[in-house]
PDB file of C-alpha atoms in Angstrom:
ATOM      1  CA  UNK A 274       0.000   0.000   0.000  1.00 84.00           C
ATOM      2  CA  UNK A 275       2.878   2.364   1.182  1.00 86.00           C
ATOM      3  CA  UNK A 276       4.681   1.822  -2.532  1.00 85.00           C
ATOM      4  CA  UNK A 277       1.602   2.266  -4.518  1.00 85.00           C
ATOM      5  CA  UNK A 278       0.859   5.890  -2.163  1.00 87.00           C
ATOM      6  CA  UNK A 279      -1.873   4.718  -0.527  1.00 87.00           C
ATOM      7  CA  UNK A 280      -1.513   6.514   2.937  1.00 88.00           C
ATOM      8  CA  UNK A 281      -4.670   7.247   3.855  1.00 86.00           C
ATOM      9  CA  UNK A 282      -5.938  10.312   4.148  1.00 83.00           C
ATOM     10  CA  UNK A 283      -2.876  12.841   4.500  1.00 86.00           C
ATOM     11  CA  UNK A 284      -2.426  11.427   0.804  1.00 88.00           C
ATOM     12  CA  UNK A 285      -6.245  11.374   0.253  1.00 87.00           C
ATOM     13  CA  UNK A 286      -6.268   7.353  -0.781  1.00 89.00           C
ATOM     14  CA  UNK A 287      -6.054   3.921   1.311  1.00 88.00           C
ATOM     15  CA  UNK A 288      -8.759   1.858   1.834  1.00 87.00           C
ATOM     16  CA  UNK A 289     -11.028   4.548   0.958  1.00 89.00           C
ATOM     17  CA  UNK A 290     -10.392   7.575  -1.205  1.00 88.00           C
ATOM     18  CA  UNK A 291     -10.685  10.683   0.749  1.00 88.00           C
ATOM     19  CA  UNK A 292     -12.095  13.944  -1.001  1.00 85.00           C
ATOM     20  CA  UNK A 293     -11.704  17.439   0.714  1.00 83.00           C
ATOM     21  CA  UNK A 294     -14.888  18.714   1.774  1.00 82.00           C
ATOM     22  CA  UNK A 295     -16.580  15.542   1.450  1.00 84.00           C
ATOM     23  CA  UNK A 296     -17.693  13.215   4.272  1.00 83.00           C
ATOM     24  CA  UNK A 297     -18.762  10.324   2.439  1.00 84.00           C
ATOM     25  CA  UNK A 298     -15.880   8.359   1.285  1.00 83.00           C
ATOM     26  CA  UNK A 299     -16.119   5.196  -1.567  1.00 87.00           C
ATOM     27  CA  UNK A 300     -13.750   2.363  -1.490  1.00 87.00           C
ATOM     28  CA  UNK A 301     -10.813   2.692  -3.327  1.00 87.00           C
ATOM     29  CA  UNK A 302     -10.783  -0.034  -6.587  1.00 88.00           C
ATOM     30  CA  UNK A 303      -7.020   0.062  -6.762  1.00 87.00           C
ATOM     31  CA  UNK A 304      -7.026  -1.721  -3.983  1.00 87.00           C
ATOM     32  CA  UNK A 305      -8.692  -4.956  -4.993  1.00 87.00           C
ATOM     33  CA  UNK A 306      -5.474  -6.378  -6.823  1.00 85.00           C
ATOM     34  CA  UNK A 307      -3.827  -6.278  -3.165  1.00 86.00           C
ATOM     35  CA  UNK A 308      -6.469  -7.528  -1.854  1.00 84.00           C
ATOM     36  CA  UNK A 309      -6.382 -10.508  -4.635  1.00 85.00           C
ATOM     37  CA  UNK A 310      -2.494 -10.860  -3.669  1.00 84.00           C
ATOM     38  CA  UNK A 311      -3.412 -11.707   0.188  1.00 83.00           C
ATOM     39  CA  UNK A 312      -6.187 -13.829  -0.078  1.00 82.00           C
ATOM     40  CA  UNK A 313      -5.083 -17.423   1.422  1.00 75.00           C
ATOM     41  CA  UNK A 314      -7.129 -20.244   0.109  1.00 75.00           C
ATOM     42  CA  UNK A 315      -8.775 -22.573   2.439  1.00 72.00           C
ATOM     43  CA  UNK A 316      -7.382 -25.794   3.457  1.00 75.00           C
ATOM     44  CA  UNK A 317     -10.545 -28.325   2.819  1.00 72.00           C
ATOM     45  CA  UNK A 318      -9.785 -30.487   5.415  1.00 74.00           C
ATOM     46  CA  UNK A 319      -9.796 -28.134   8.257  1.00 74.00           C
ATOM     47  CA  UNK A 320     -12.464 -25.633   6.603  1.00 76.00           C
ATOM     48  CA  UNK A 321     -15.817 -27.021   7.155  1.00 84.00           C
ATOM     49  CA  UNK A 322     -18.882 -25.116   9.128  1.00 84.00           C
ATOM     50  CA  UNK A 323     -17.890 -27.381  12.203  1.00 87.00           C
ATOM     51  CA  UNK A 324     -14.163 -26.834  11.557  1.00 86.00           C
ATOM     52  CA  UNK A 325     -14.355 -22.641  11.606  1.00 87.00           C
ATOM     53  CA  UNK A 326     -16.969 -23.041  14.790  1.00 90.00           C
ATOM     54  CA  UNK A 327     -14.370 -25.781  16.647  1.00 92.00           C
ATOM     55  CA  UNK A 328     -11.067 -23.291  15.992  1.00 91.00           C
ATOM     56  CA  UNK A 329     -12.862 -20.441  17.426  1.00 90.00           C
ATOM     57  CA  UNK A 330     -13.569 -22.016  20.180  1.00 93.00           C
ATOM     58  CA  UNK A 331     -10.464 -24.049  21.165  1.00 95.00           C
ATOM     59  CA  UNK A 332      -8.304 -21.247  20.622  1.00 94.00           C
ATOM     60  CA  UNK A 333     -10.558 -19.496  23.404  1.00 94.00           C
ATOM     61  CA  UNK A 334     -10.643 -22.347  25.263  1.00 96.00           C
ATOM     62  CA  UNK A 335      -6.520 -22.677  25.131  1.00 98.00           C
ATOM     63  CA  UNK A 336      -6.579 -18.770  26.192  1.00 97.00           C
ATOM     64  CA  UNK A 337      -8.471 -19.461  29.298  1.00 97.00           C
ATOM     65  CA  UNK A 338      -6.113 -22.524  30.322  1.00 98.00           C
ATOM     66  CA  UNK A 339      -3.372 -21.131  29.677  1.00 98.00           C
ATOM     67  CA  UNK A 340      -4.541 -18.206  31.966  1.00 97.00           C
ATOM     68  CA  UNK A 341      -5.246 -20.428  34.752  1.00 98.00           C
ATOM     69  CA  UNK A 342      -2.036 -22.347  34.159  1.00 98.00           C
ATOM     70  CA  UNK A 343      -0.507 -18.773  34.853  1.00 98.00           C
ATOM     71  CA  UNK A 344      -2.223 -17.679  37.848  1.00 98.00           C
ATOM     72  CA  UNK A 345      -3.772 -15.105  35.747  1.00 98.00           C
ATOM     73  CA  UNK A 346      -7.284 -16.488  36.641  1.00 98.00           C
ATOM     74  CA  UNK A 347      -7.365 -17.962  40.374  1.00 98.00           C
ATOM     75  CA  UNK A 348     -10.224 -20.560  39.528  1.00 98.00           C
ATOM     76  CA  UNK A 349     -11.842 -22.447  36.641  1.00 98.00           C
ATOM     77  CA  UNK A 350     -15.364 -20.524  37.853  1.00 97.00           C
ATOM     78  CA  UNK A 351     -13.835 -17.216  37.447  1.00 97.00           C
ATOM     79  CA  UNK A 352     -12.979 -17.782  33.884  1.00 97.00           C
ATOM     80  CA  UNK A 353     -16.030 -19.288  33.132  1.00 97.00           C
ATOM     81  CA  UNK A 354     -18.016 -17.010  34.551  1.00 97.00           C
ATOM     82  CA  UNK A 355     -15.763 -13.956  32.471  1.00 96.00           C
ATOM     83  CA  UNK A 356     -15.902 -15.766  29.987  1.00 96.00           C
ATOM     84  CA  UNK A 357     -19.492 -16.010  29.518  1.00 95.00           C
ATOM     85  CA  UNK A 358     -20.262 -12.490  30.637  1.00 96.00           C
ATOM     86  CA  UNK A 359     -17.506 -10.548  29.971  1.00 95.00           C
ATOM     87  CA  UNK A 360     -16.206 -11.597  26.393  1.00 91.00           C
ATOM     88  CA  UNK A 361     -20.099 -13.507  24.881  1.00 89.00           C
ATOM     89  CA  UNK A 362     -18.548 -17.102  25.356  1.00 88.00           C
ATOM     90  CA  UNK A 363     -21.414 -19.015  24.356  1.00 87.00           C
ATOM     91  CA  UNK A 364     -23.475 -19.617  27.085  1.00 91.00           C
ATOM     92  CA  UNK A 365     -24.807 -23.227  26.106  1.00 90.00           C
ATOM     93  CA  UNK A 366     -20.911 -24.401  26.118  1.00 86.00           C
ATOM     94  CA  UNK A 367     -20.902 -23.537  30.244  1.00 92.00           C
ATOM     95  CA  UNK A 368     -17.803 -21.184  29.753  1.00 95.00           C
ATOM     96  CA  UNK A 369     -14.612 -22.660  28.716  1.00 96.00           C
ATOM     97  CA  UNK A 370     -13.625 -24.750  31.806  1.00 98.00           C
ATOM     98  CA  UNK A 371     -17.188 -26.558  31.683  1.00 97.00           C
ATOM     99  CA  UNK A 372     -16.517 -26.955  27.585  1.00 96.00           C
ATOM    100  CA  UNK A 373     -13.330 -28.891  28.624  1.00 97.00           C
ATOM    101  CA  UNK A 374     -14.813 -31.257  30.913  1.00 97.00           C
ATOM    102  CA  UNK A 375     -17.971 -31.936  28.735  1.00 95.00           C
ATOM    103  CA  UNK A 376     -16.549 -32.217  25.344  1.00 95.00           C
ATOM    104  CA  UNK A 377     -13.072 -34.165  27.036  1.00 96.00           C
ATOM    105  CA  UNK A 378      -9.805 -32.933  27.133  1.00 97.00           C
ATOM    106  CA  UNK A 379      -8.205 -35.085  24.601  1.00 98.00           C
ATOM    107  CA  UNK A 380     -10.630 -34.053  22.123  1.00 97.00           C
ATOM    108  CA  UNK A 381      -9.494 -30.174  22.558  1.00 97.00           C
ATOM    109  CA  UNK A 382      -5.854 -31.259  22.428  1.00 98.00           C
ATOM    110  CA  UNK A 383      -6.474 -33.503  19.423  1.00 97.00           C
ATOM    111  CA  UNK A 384      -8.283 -30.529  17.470  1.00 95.00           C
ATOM    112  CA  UNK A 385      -6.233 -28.093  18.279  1.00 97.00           C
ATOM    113  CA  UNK A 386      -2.986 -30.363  17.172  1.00 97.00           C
ATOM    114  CA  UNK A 387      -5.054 -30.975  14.140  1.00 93.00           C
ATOM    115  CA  UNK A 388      -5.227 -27.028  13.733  1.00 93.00           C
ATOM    116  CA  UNK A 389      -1.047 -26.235  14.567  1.00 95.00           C
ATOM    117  CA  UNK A 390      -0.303 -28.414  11.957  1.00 92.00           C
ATOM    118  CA  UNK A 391      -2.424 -26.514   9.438  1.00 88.00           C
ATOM    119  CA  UNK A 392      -2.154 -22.799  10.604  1.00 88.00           C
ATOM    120  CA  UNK A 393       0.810 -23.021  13.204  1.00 91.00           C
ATOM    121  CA  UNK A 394       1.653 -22.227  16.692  1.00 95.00           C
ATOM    122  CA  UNK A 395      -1.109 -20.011  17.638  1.00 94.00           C
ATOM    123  CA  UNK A 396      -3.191 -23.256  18.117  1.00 96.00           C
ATOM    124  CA  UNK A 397      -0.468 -25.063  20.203  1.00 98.00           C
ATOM    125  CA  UNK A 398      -2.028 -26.756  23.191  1.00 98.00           C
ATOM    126  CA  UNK A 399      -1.403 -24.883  26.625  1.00 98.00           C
ATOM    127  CA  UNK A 400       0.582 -27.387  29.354  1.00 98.00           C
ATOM    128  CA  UNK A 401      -2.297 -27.504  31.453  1.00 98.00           C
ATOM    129  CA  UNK A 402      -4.887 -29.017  28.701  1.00 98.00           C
ATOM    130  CA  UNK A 403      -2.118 -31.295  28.073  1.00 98.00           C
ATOM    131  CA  UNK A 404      -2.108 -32.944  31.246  1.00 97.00           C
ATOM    132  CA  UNK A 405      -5.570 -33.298  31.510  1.00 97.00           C
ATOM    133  CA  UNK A 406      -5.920 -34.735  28.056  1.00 97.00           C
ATOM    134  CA  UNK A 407      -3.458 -37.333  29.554  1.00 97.00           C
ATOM    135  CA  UNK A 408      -5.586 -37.950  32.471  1.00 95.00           C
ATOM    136  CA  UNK A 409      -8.854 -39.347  31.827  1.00 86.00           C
ATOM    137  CA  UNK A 410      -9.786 -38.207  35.922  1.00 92.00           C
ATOM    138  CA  UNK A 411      -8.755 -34.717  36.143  1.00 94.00           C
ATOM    139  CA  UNK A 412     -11.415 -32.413  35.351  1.00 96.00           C
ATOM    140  CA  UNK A 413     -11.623 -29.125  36.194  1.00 96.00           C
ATOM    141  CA  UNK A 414     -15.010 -29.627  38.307  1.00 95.00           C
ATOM    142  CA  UNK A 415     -15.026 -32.501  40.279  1.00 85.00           C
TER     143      UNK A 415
END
C-alpha cells in the first residue's frame, strides 16, 4: 500500500479515497489487486462449518487454560463465569472450563494439534490441557 501511495488520508487514498470537503468516502478499486495478492485459500480439510466453529472455540478455550495455568485467573469458575459475561462465550458451552470437561480434554488437544499443523503455533495446546488430556480423571469440576 505504502509503494503504490496509498496513505490514507494525508495522501487522500487507502482503503477509501478521501475527497476534501466531502464526508462520504467510496472504497478505493485500486485496492482490490492487493487484496487478490493476500487472499489465502482454504485448506478443505480443516475448513468445514464445524471446523471454523471448533477453531474459534479451542483457541478461546486454550486462552483461558493457559490463563489459569498462569495464575492469571485464580479458579476455573472465574474464567467461566468472564468468559461467559464478559467476552459472549457461548453460554450453552458452560464457559470454557465446563466446555473442557464436557466435550473431554483429549478431544481439545487432538483438534487443536489438528489445527497447529495446518495454521501453526497459535493453536499449540497450553501445558495444562495437556495434562488433563493425559488424564482421563482430572477435570476441572469434580
Amino acid at each position: 500500500m505504502v509503494s503504490k501511495g496509498f496513505l490514507g488520508r494525508k495522501s487522500g487514498k487507502g482503503f477509501y479515497i478521501y475527497q476534501e470537503g466531502v464526508k462520504n468516502k467510496s472504497l478505493n478499486s485500486d485496492m482490490d489487486s492487493i487484496l487478490e495478492s493476500l487472499k489465502v485459500p482454504p485448506k478443505p480439510d480443516v475448513s468445514s462449518d464445524e471446523d471454523v466453529q471448533y477453531r474459534l472455540v479451542t483457541r478461546f478455550v486454550n486462552e483461558a487454560a493457559l490463563c489459569l495455568q498462569e495464575g492469571i485467573l485464580a479458579t476455573p469458575t472465574e474464567g467461566d463465569i468472564g468468559a461467559v459475561f464478559g467476552l459472549g462465550f457461548p453460554p450453552c458451552l458452560g464457559g470454557p472450563f465446563r466446555f473442557v470437561d464436557l466435550y473431554g480434554a483429549q478431544k481439545v488437544v487432538d483438534r487443536l494439534r489438528k489445527y497447529e499443523a495446518a495454521y501453526g503455533k497459535q493453536f499449540t495446546p497450553c501445558q495444562l490441557l495437556i495434562d488433563h488430556a493425559n488424564s482421563s480423571t482430572k477435570k476441572f469440576y469434580q
